[in-house]
PDB file of N, CA and C in Angstrom:
ATOM      1  N   UNK A   1      -2.284  33.515   2.103  1.00  0.00           N
ATOM      2  CA  UNK A   1      -1.160  32.874   2.810  1.00  0.00           C
ATOM      3  C   UNK A   1      -0.096  33.907   3.031  1.00  0.00           C
ATOM      4  N   UNK A   2       0.284  34.098   4.306  1.00  0.00           N
ATOM      5  CA  UNK A   2       1.294  35.155   4.582  1.00  0.00           C
ATOM      6  C   UNK A   2       2.687  34.732   4.090  1.00  0.00           C
ATOM      7  N   UNK A   3       3.441  35.710   3.648  1.00  0.00           N
ATOM      8  CA  UNK A   3       4.841  35.448   3.253  1.00  0.00           C
ATOM      9  C   UNK A   3       5.684  35.369   4.510  1.00  0.00           C
ATOM     10  N   UNK A   4       6.378  34.296   4.723  1.00  0.00           N
ATOM     11  CA  UNK A   4       7.147  34.111   5.927  1.00  0.00           C
ATOM     12  C   UNK A   4       8.566  34.847   5.860  1.00  0.00           C
ATOM     13  N   UNK A   5       9.121  35.057   6.998  1.00  0.00           N
ATOM     14  CA  UNK A   5      10.467  35.741   7.077  1.00  0.00           C
ATOM     15  C   UNK A   5      11.426  34.752   7.701  1.00  0.00           C
ATOM     16  N   UNK A   6      12.758  34.960   7.511  1.00  0.00           N
ATOM     17  CA  UNK A   6      13.717  34.079   8.104  1.00  0.00           C
ATOM     18  C   UNK A   6      13.623  34.128   9.668  1.00  0.00           C
ATOM     19  N   UNK A   7      13.342  35.318  10.213  1.00  0.00           N
ATOM     20  CA  UNK A   7      13.165  35.455  11.658  1.00  0.00           C
ATOM     21  C   UNK A   7      11.996  34.665  12.163  1.00  0.00           C
ATOM     22  N   UNK A   8      10.924  34.620  11.394  1.00  0.00           N
ATOM     23  CA  UNK A   8       9.735  33.854  11.779  1.00  0.00           C
ATOM     24  C   UNK A   8      10.026  32.323  11.779  1.00  0.00           C
ATOM     25  N   UNK A   9      10.772  31.920  10.734  1.00  0.00           N
ATOM     26  CA  UNK A   9      11.128  30.488  10.608  1.00  0.00           C
ATOM     27  C   UNK A   9      11.991  30.117  11.803  1.00  0.00           C
ATOM     28  N   UNK A  10      12.931  30.934  12.253  1.00  0.00           N
ATOM     29  CA  UNK A  10      13.804  30.634  13.351  1.00  0.00           C
ATOM     30  C   UNK A  10      13.011  30.497  14.680  1.00  0.00           C
ATOM     31  N   UNK A  11      11.962  31.330  14.811  1.00  0.00           N
ATOM     32  CA  UNK A  11      11.237  31.373  16.081  1.00  0.00           C
ATOM     33  C   UNK A  11      10.052  30.489  16.217  1.00  0.00           C
ATOM     34  N   UNK A  12       9.484  29.946  15.109  1.00  0.00           N
ATOM     35  CA  UNK A  12       8.292  29.118  15.255  1.00  0.00           C
ATOM     36  C   UNK A  12       8.651  27.795  15.934  1.00  0.00           C
ATOM     37  N   UNK A  13       7.838  27.452  16.908  1.00  0.00           N
ATOM     38  CA  UNK A  13       8.038  26.209  17.628  1.00  0.00           C
ATOM     39  C   UNK A  13       6.797  25.286  17.715  1.00  0.00           C
ATOM     40  N   UNK A  14       5.665  25.878  17.401  1.00  0.00           N
ATOM     41  CA  UNK A  14       4.408  25.143  17.455  1.00  0.00           C
ATOM     42  C   UNK A  14       4.318  24.156  16.325  1.00  0.00           C
ATOM     43  N   UNK A  15       4.055  22.853  16.625  1.00  0.00           N
ATOM     44  CA  UNK A  15       3.969  21.802  15.622  1.00  0.00           C
ATOM     45  C   UNK A  15       2.873  22.074  14.626  1.00  0.00           C
ATOM     46  N   UNK A  16       3.181  21.837  13.381  1.00  0.00           N
ATOM     47  CA  UNK A  16       2.167  22.036  12.346  1.00  0.00           C
ATOM     48  C   UNK A  16       2.783  22.233  10.970  1.00  0.00           C
ATOM     49  N   UNK A  17       1.974  22.554   9.982  1.00  0.00           N
ATOM     50  CA  UNK A  17       2.429  22.823   8.676  1.00  0.00           C
ATOM     51  C   UNK A  17       2.107  24.301   8.343  1.00  0.00           C
ATOM     52  N   UNK A  18       3.134  24.983   7.841  1.00  0.00           N
ATOM     53  CA  UNK A  18       3.049  26.405   7.545  1.00  0.00           C
ATOM     54  C   UNK A  18       3.407  26.639   6.060  1.00  0.00           C
ATOM     55  N   UNK A  19       2.394  27.176   5.345  1.00  0.00           N
ATOM     56  CA  UNK A  19       2.658  27.420   3.864  1.00  0.00           C
ATOM     57  C   UNK A  19       3.346  28.678   3.631  1.00  0.00           C
ATOM     58  N   UNK A  20       4.026  28.755   2.466  1.00  0.00           N
ATOM     59  CA  UNK A  20       4.602  29.912   1.940  1.00  0.00           C
ATOM     60  C   UNK A  20       4.328  29.952   0.514  1.00  0.00           C
ATOM     61  N   UNK A  21       5.314  30.516  -0.318  1.00  0.00           N
ATOM     62  CA  UNK A  21       5.085  30.694  -1.739  1.00  0.00           C
ATOM     63  C   UNK A  21       5.375  29.430  -2.581  1.00  0.00           C
ATOM     64  N   UNK A  22       4.736  29.278  -3.715  1.00  0.00           N
ATOM     65  CA  UNK A  22       5.056  28.283  -4.753  1.00  0.00           C
ATOM     66  C   UNK A  22       4.942  26.840  -4.269  1.00  0.00           C
ATOM     67  N   UNK A  23       4.067  26.607  -3.291  1.00  0.00           N
ATOM     68  CA  UNK A  23       3.859  25.279  -2.754  1.00  0.00           C
ATOM     69  C   UNK A  23       4.845  24.878  -1.662  1.00  0.00           C
ATOM     70  N   UNK A  24       5.630  25.881  -1.110  1.00  0.00           N
ATOM     71  CA  UNK A  24       6.550  25.576  -0.061  1.00  0.00           C
ATOM     72  C   UNK A  24       5.850  25.477   1.239  1.00  0.00           C
ATOM     73  N   UNK A  25       6.201  24.443   1.988  1.00  0.00           N
ATOM     74  CA  UNK A  25       5.593  24.196   3.303  1.00  0.00           C
ATOM     75  C   UNK A  25       6.710  23.958   4.332  1.00  0.00           C
ATOM     76  N   UNK A  26       6.672  24.595   5.484  1.00  0.00           N
ATOM     77  CA  UNK A  26       7.564  24.279   6.600  1.00  0.00           C
ATOM     78  C   UNK A  26       6.811  23.399   7.540  1.00  0.00           C
ATOM     79  N   UNK A  27       7.340  22.166   7.719  1.00  0.00           N
ATOM     80  CA  UNK A  27       6.658  21.195   8.635  1.00  0.00           C
ATOM     81  C   UNK A  27       7.481  21.196   9.916  1.00  0.00           C
ATOM     82  N   UNK A  28       6.831  21.621  11.033  1.00  0.00           N
ATOM     83  CA  UNK A  28       7.388  21.653  12.373  1.00  0.00           C
ATOM     84  C   UNK A  28       6.873  20.449  13.132  1.00  0.00           C
ATOM     85  N   UNK A  29       7.833  19.634  13.659  1.00  0.00           N
ATOM     86  CA  UNK A  29       7.473  18.437  14.388  1.00  0.00           C
ATOM     87  C   UNK A  29       7.288  18.842  15.861  1.00  0.00           C
ATOM     88  N   UNK A  30       6.587  17.956  16.648  1.00  0.00           N
ATOM     89  CA  UNK A  30       6.417  18.196  18.068  1.00  0.00           C
ATOM     90  C   UNK A  30       7.754  18.315  18.768  1.00  0.00           C
ATOM     91  N   UNK A  31       8.787  17.604  18.250  1.00  0.00           N
ATOM     92  CA  UNK A  31      10.111  17.695  18.851  1.00  0.00           C
ATOM     93  C   UNK A  31      10.789  19.052  18.638  1.00  0.00           C
ATOM     94  N   UNK A  32      10.224  19.880  17.696  1.00  0.00           N
ATOM     95  CA  UNK A  32      10.803  21.147  17.359  1.00  0.00           C
ATOM     96  C   UNK A  32      11.600  21.133  16.065  1.00  0.00           C
ATOM     97  N   UNK A  33      11.864  19.913  15.496  1.00  0.00           N
ATOM     98  CA  UNK A  33      12.634  19.888  14.240  1.00  0.00           C
ATOM     99  C   UNK A  33      11.738  20.426  13.142  1.00  0.00           C
ATOM    100  N   UNK A  34      12.447  20.978  12.109  1.00  0.00           N
ATOM    101  CA  UNK A  34      11.741  21.655  10.990  1.00  0.00           C
ATOM    102  C   UNK A  34      12.309  21.135   9.727  1.00  0.00           C
ATOM    103  N   UNK A  35      11.392  20.928   8.753  1.00  0.00           N
ATOM    104  CA  UNK A  35      11.832  20.491   7.420  1.00  0.00           C
ATOM    105  C   UNK A  35      10.947  21.142   6.331  1.00  0.00           C
ATOM    106  N   UNK A  36      11.588  21.318   5.219  1.00  0.00           N
ATOM    107  CA  UNK A  36      10.883  21.966   4.022  1.00  0.00           C
ATOM    108  C   UNK A  36      10.295  20.886   3.146  1.00  0.00           C
ATOM    109  N   UNK A  37       9.106  21.144   2.679  1.00  0.00           N
ATOM    110  CA  UNK A  37       8.405  20.216   1.791  1.00  0.00           C
ATOM    111  C   UNK A  37       7.916  21.122   0.612  1.00  0.00           C
ATOM    112  N   UNK A  38       7.944  20.531  -0.577  1.00  0.00           N
ATOM    113  CA  UNK A  38       7.258  21.178  -1.713  1.00  0.00           C
ATOM    114  C   UNK A  38       6.028  20.299  -2.050  1.00  0.00           C
ATOM    115  N   UNK A  39       4.895  21.031  -2.102  1.00  0.00           N
ATOM    116  CA  UNK A  39       3.675  20.237  -2.433  1.00  0.00           C
ATOM    117  C   UNK A  39       3.126  20.847  -3.814  1.00  0.00           C
ATOM    118  N   UNK A  40       2.929  19.985  -4.767  1.00  0.00           N
ATOM    119  CA  UNK A  40       2.451  20.461  -6.024  1.00  0.00           C
ATOM    120  C   UNK A  40       1.745  19.336  -6.757  1.00  0.00           C
ATOM    121  N   UNK A  41       1.255  19.640  -7.945  1.00  0.00           N
ATOM    122  CA  UNK A  41       0.562  18.623  -8.820  1.00  0.00           C
ATOM    123  C   UNK A  41       1.449  18.292  -9.975  1.00  0.00           C
ATOM    124  N   UNK A  42       1.675  16.999 -10.114  1.00  0.00           N
ATOM    125  CA  UNK A  42       2.487  16.516 -11.273  1.00  0.00           C
ATOM    126  C   UNK A  42       1.626  15.397 -11.898  1.00  0.00           C
ATOM    127  N   UNK A  43       1.344  15.594 -13.168  1.00  0.00           N
ATOM    128  CA  UNK A  43       0.536  14.618 -13.889  1.00  0.00           C
ATOM    129  C   UNK A  43      -0.828  14.381 -13.325  1.00  0.00           C
ATOM    130  N   UNK A  44      -1.402  15.388 -12.761  1.00  0.00           N
ATOM    131  CA  UNK A  44      -2.739  15.305 -12.185  1.00  0.00           C
ATOM    132  C   UNK A  44      -2.775  14.715 -10.789  1.00  0.00           C
ATOM    133  N   UNK A  45      -1.629  14.353 -10.203  1.00  0.00           N
ATOM    134  CA  UNK A  45      -1.544  13.815  -8.854  1.00  0.00           C
ATOM    135  C   UNK A  45      -0.739  14.728  -7.978  1.00  0.00           C
ATOM    136  N   UNK A  46      -1.203  14.790  -6.708  1.00  0.00           N
ATOM    137  CA  UNK A  46      -0.506  15.615  -5.715  1.00  0.00           C
ATOM    138  C   UNK A  46       0.798  14.944  -5.337  1.00  0.00           C
ATOM    139  N   UNK A  47       1.876  15.741  -5.212  1.00  0.00           N
ATOM    140  CA  UNK A  47       3.219  15.197  -4.828  1.00  0.00           C
ATOM    141  C   UNK A  47       3.728  16.018  -3.731  1.00  0.00           C
ATOM    142  N   UNK A  48       4.345  15.405  -2.779  1.00  0.00           N
ATOM    143  CA  UNK A  48       5.099  16.083  -1.693  1.00  0.00           C
ATOM    144  C   UNK A  48       6.558  15.616  -1.849  1.00  0.00           C
ATOM    145  N   UNK A  49       7.404  16.607  -2.008  1.00  0.00           N
ATOM    146  CA  UNK A  49       8.858  16.292  -2.156  1.00  0.00           C
ATOM    147  C   UNK A  49       9.645  17.062  -1.117  1.00  0.00           C
ATOM    148  N   UNK A  50      10.499  16.331  -0.420  1.00  0.00           N
ATOM    149  CA  UNK A  50      11.330  16.915   0.630  1.00  0.00           C
ATOM    150  C   UNK A  50      12.441  17.806   0.027  1.00  0.00           C
ATOM    151  N   UNK A  51      12.659  18.982   0.693  1.00  0.00           N
ATOM    152  CA  UNK A  51      13.670  19.887   0.245  1.00  0.00           C
ATOM    153  C   UNK A  51      14.848  19.967   1.195  1.00  0.00           C
ATOM    154  N   UNK A  52      14.686  19.375   2.384  1.00  0.00           N
ATOM    155  CA  UNK A  52      15.718  19.415   3.353  1.00  0.00           C
ATOM    156  C   UNK A  52      15.306  20.004   4.684  1.00  0.00           C
ATOM    157  N   UNK A  53      16.101  19.871   5.682  1.00  0.00           N
ATOM    158  CA  UNK A  53      15.708  20.313   7.036  1.00  0.00           C
ATOM    159  C   UNK A  53      16.313  21.683   7.274  1.00  0.00           C
ATOM    160  N   UNK A  54      15.600  22.393   8.178  1.00  0.00           N
ATOM    161  CA  UNK A  54      16.071  23.683   8.643  1.00  0.00           C
ATOM    162  C   UNK A  54      16.955  23.440   9.877  1.00  0.00           C
ATOM    163  N   UNK A  55      18.057  24.061  10.032  1.00  0.00           N
ATOM    164  CA  UNK A  55      18.653  25.247   9.328  1.00  0.00           C
ATOM    165  C   UNK A  55      19.561  24.923   8.217  1.00  0.00           C
ATOM    166  N   UNK A  56      19.732  23.608   7.839  1.00  0.00           N
ATOM    167  CA  UNK A  56      20.672  23.253   6.753  1.00  0.00           C
ATOM    168  C   UNK A  56      20.162  23.822   5.469  1.00  0.00           C
ATOM    169  N   UNK A  57      18.879  23.980   5.242  1.00  0.00           N
ATOM    170  CA  UNK A  57      18.320  24.584   4.111  1.00  0.00           C
ATOM    171  C   UNK A  57      17.591  25.853   4.571  1.00  0.00           C
ATOM    172  N   UNK A  58      18.049  26.984   4.060  1.00  0.00           N
ATOM    173  CA  UNK A  58      17.503  28.299   4.519  1.00  0.00           C
ATOM    174  C   UNK A  58      16.145  28.523   3.838  1.00  0.00           C
ATOM    175  N   UNK A  59      15.411  29.543   4.306  1.00  0.00           N
ATOM    176  CA  UNK A  59      14.189  29.895   3.738  1.00  0.00           C
ATOM    177  C   UNK A  59      14.459  30.300   2.267  1.00  0.00           C
ATOM    178  N   UNK A  60      15.497  31.112   1.982  1.00  0.00           N
ATOM    179  CA  UNK A  60      15.767  31.557   0.655  1.00  0.00           C
ATOM    180  C   UNK A  60      16.040  30.339  -0.307  1.00  0.00           C
ATOM    181  N   UNK A  61      16.805  29.401   0.191  1.00  0.00           N
ATOM    182  CA  UNK A  61      17.087  28.160  -0.611  1.00  0.00           C
ATOM    183  C   UNK A  61      15.871  27.359  -0.921  1.00  0.00           C
ATOM    184  N   UNK A  62      15.065  27.201   0.145  1.00  0.00           N
ATOM    185  CA  UNK A  62      13.829  26.430  -0.013  1.00  0.00           C
ATOM    186  C   UNK A  62      12.858  27.116  -1.001  1.00  0.00           C
ATOM    187  N   UNK A  63      12.781  28.443  -0.904  1.00  0.00           N
ATOM    188  CA  UNK A  63      11.925  29.168  -1.922  1.00  0.00           C
ATOM    189  C   UNK A  63      12.400  29.029  -3.287  1.00  0.00           C
ATOM    190  N   UNK A  64      13.693  29.094  -3.468  1.00  0.00           N
ATOM    191  CA  UNK A  64      14.261  28.967  -4.880  1.00  0.00           C
ATOM    192  C   UNK A  64      13.997  27.583  -5.362  1.00  0.00           C
ATOM    193  N   UNK A  65      14.154  26.556  -4.577  1.00  0.00           N
ATOM    194  CA  UNK A  65      13.892  25.193  -4.978  1.00  0.00           C
ATOM    195  C   UNK A  65      12.415  24.954  -5.242  1.00  0.00           C
ATOM    196  N   UNK A  66      11.535  25.515  -4.433  1.00  0.00           N
ATOM    197  CA  UNK A  66      10.099  25.363  -4.603  1.00  0.00           C
ATOM    198  C   UNK A  66       9.679  26.087  -5.917  1.00  0.00           C
ATOM    199  N   UNK A  67      10.225  27.175  -6.210  1.00  0.00           N
ATOM    200  CA  UNK A  67       9.986  27.849  -7.519  1.00  0.00           C
ATOM    201  C   UNK A  67      10.400  27.033  -8.668  1.00  0.00           C
ATOM    202  N   UNK A  68      11.577  26.416  -8.611  1.00  0.00           N
ATOM    203  CA  UNK A  68      12.145  25.546  -9.657  1.00  0.00           C
ATOM    204  C   UNK A  68      11.210  24.333  -9.799  1.00  0.00           C
ATOM    205  N   UNK A  69      10.761  23.758  -8.726  1.00  0.00           N
ATOM    206  CA  UNK A  69       9.895  22.576  -8.766  1.00  0.00           C
ATOM    207  C   UNK A  69       8.555  22.926  -9.441  1.00  0.00           C
ATOM    208  N   UNK A  70       8.009  24.092  -9.012  1.00  0.00           N
ATOM    209  CA  UNK A  70       6.682  24.488  -9.538  1.00  0.00           C
ATOM    210  C   UNK A  70       6.804  24.754 -11.045  1.00  0.00           C
ATOM    211  N   UNK A  71       7.862  25.450 -11.540  1.00  0.00           N
ATOM    212  CA  UNK A  71       8.074  25.755 -12.906  1.00  0.00           C
ATOM    213  C   UNK A  71       8.228  24.461 -13.641  1.00  0.00           C
ATOM    214  N   UNK A  72       8.993  23.492 -13.130  1.00  0.00           N
ATOM    215  CA  UNK A  72       9.156  22.189 -13.809  1.00  0.00           C
ATOM    216  C   UNK A  72       7.859  21.474 -13.930  1.00  0.00           C
ATOM    217  N   UNK A  73       7.021  21.458 -12.860  1.00  0.00           N
ATOM    218  CA  UNK A  73       5.751  20.738 -12.895  1.00  0.00           C
ATOM    219  C   UNK A  73       4.794  21.385 -13.912  1.00  0.00           C
ATOM    220  N   UNK A  74       4.792  22.741 -13.943  1.00  0.00           N
ATOM    221  CA  UNK A  74       3.931  23.472 -14.838  1.00  0.00           C
ATOM    222  C   UNK A  74       4.263  23.169 -16.310  1.00  0.00           C
ATOM    223  N   UNK A  75       5.545  22.840 -16.535  1.00  0.00           N
ATOM    224  CA  UNK A  75       6.022  22.512 -17.912  1.00  0.00           C
ATOM    225  C   UNK A  75       5.699  21.086 -18.254  1.00  0.00           C
ATOM    226  N   UNK A  76       5.105  20.351 -17.348  1.00  0.00           N
ATOM    227  CA  UNK A  76       4.666  18.980 -17.615  1.00  0.00           C
ATOM    228  C   UNK A  76       5.683  17.955 -17.227  1.00  0.00           C
ATOM    229  N   UNK A  77       6.682  18.348 -16.543  1.00  0.00           N
ATOM    230  CA  UNK A  77       7.772  17.416 -16.079  1.00  0.00           C
ATOM    231  C   UNK A  77       7.634  17.114 -14.568  1.00  0.00           C
ATOM    232  N   UNK A  78       8.294  16.033 -14.198  1.00  0.00           N
ATOM    233  CA  UNK A  78       8.291  15.628 -12.759  1.00  0.00           C
ATOM    234  C   UNK A  78       9.518  16.250 -12.054  1.00  0.00           C
ATOM    235  N   UNK A  79       9.290  17.099 -11.077  1.00  0.00           N
ATOM    236  CA  UNK A  79      10.455  17.686 -10.334  1.00  0.00           C
ATOM    237  C   UNK A  79      11.375  16.616  -9.694  1.00  0.00           C
ATOM    238  N   UNK A  80      10.809  15.495  -9.288  1.00  0.00           N
ATOM    239  CA  UNK A  80      11.623  14.476  -8.660  1.00  0.00           C
ATOM    240  C   UNK A  80      12.698  13.938  -9.608  1.00  0.00           C
ATOM    241  N   UNK A  81      12.511  14.098 -10.853  1.00  0.00           N
ATOM    242  CA  UNK A  81      13.495  13.590 -11.840  1.00  0.00           C
ATOM    243  C   UNK A  81      14.616  14.597 -12.051  1.00  0.00           C
ATOM    244  N   UNK A  82      14.489  15.806 -11.528  1.00  0.00           N
ATOM    245  CA  UNK A  82      15.523  16.795 -11.709  1.00  0.00           C
ATOM    246  C   UNK A  82      16.880  16.318 -11.258  1.00  0.00           C
ATOM    247  N   UNK A  83      16.913  15.554 -10.214  1.00  0.00           N
ATOM    248  CA  UNK A  83      18.179  15.149  -9.636  1.00  0.00           C
ATOM    249  C   UNK A  83      18.444  13.680  -9.779  1.00  0.00           C
ATOM    250  N   UNK A  84      17.676  13.099 -10.649  1.00  0.00           N
ATOM    251  CA  UNK A  84      17.818  11.710 -10.940  1.00  0.00           C
ATOM    252  C   UNK A  84      19.202  11.446 -11.635  1.00  0.00           C
ATOM    253  N   UNK A  85      19.884  10.483 -11.244  1.00  0.00           N
ATOM    254  CA  UNK A  85      21.228  10.234 -11.840  1.00  0.00           C
ATOM    255  C   UNK A  85      22.306  10.562 -10.797  1.00  0.00           C
ATOM    256  N   UNK A  86      22.029  11.354  -9.852  1.00  0.00           N
ATOM    257  CA  UNK A  86      23.019  11.609  -8.789  1.00  0.00           C
ATOM    258  C   UNK A  86      23.291  10.351  -7.953  1.00  0.00           C
ATOM    259  N   UNK A  87      22.241   9.694  -7.641  1.00  0.00           N
ATOM    260  CA  UNK A  87      22.343   8.448  -6.840  1.00  0.00           C
ATOM    261  C   UNK A  87      22.117   7.253  -7.758  1.00  0.00           C
ATOM    262  N   UNK A  88      23.110   6.375  -7.806  1.00  0.00           N
ATOM    263  CA  UNK A  88      22.909   5.245  -8.686  1.00  0.00           C
ATOM    264  C   UNK A  88      21.884   4.250  -8.204  1.00  0.00           C
ATOM    265  N   UNK A  89      21.327   3.480  -9.041  1.00  0.00           N
ATOM    266  CA  UNK A  89      20.497   2.438  -8.632  1.00  0.00           C
ATOM    267  C   UNK A  89      21.323   1.355  -7.974  1.00  0.00           C
ATOM    268  N   UNK A  90      20.693   0.408  -7.239  1.00  0.00           N
ATOM    269  CA  UNK A  90      21.437  -0.626  -6.597  1.00  0.00           C
ATOM    270  C   UNK A  90      22.192  -1.480  -7.639  1.00  0.00           C
ATOM    271  N   UNK A  91      21.556  -1.726  -8.764  1.00  0.00           N
ATOM    272  CA  UNK A  91      22.145  -2.543  -9.842  1.00  0.00           C
ATOM    273  C   UNK A  91      23.399  -1.868 -10.382  1.00  0.00           C
ATOM    274  N   UNK A  92      23.289  -0.580 -10.675  1.00  0.00           N
ATOM    275  CA  UNK A  92      24.449   0.155 -11.241  1.00  0.00           C
ATOM    276  C   UNK A  92      25.589   0.227 -10.212  1.00  0.00           C
ATOM    277  N   UNK A  93      25.265   0.383  -8.916  1.00  0.00           N
ATOM    278  CA  UNK A  93      26.294   0.470  -7.878  1.00  0.00           C
ATOM    279  C   UNK A  93      26.974  -0.901  -7.728  1.00  0.00           C
ATOM    280  N   UNK A  94      26.218  -1.998  -7.787  1.00  0.00           N
ATOM    281  CA  UNK A  94      26.762  -3.310  -7.654  1.00  0.00           C
ATOM    282  C   UNK A  94      27.661  -3.639  -8.851  1.00  0.00           C
ATOM    283  N   UNK A  95      27.235  -3.211 -10.029  1.00  0.00           N
ATOM    284  CA  UNK A  95      28.125  -3.445 -11.220  1.00  0.00           C
ATOM    285  C   UNK A  95      29.417  -2.642 -11.119  1.00  0.00           C
ATOM    286  N   UNK A  96      29.352  -1.491 -10.610  1.00  0.00           N
ATOM    287  CA  UNK A  96      30.563  -0.660 -10.451  1.00  0.00           C
ATOM    288  C   UNK A  96      31.535  -1.283  -9.434  1.00  0.00           C
ATOM    289  N   UNK A  97      31.018  -1.821  -8.342  1.00  0.00           N
ATOM    290  CA  UNK A  97      31.831  -2.433  -7.298  1.00  0.00           C
ATOM    291  C   UNK A  97      32.456  -3.732  -7.830  1.00  0.00           C
ATOM    292  N   UNK A  98      31.721  -4.491  -8.642  1.00  0.00           N
ATOM    293  CA  UNK A  98      32.186  -5.705  -9.184  1.00  0.00           C
ATOM    294  C   UNK A  98      33.332  -5.403 -10.209  1.00  0.00           C
ATOM    295  N   UNK A  99      33.096  -4.347 -10.976  1.00  0.00           N
ATOM    296  CA  UNK A  99      34.112  -3.926 -11.954  1.00  0.00           C
ATOM    297  C   UNK A  99      35.362  -3.471 -11.243  1.00  0.00           C
ATOM    298  N   UNK A 100      35.230  -2.778 -10.156  1.00  0.00           N
ATOM    299  CA  UNK A 100      36.390  -2.335  -9.400  1.00  0.00           C
ATOM    300  C   UNK A 100      37.274  -3.495  -8.884  1.00  0.00           C
ATOM    301  N   UNK A 101      36.601  -4.565  -8.471  1.00  0.00           N
ATOM    302  CA  UNK A 101      37.288  -5.687  -7.808  1.00  0.00           C
ATOM    303  C   UNK A 101      37.604  -6.768  -8.815  1.00  0.00           C
ATOM    304  N   UNK A 102      37.231  -6.669 -10.043  1.00  0.00           N
ATOM    305  CA  UNK A 102      37.426  -7.760 -11.032  1.00  0.00           C
ATOM    306  C   UNK A 102      38.899  -7.940 -11.332  1.00  0.00           C
ATOM    307  N   UNK A 103      39.668  -6.896 -11.335  1.00  0.00           N
ATOM    308  CA  UNK A 103      41.142  -7.050 -11.671  1.00  0.00           C
ATOM    309  C   UNK A 103      42.001  -7.513 -10.521  1.00  0.00           C
ATOM    310  N   UNK A 104      41.451  -7.665  -9.329  1.00  0.00           N
ATOM    311  CA  UNK A 104      42.260  -8.031  -8.160  1.00  0.00           C
ATOM    312  C   UNK A 104      42.408  -9.508  -7.968  1.00  0.00           C
TER     313      UNK A 104
END
């Protein structure tokens, strides 16, 4: 699998999936939009996790995140749980809103 460059990522327009290091994939849509995906194995099952769209996430940022996800998966943990807690569940959000308005 060839190592991609930032110039190549900018210039690719053909729809498809293009692999890089550590399970990193650049998915190019027929419309020309591009997004980064990490593909790896977690608990014996294949997982695809989105890393963000290009150009908002650069090649260097996507590689760093893919490496982090791969290292996490190899340690036996689920990379999807790395950022758990940033976004509250619906239940937690509802309780917070009710608590805000309880005193009014």
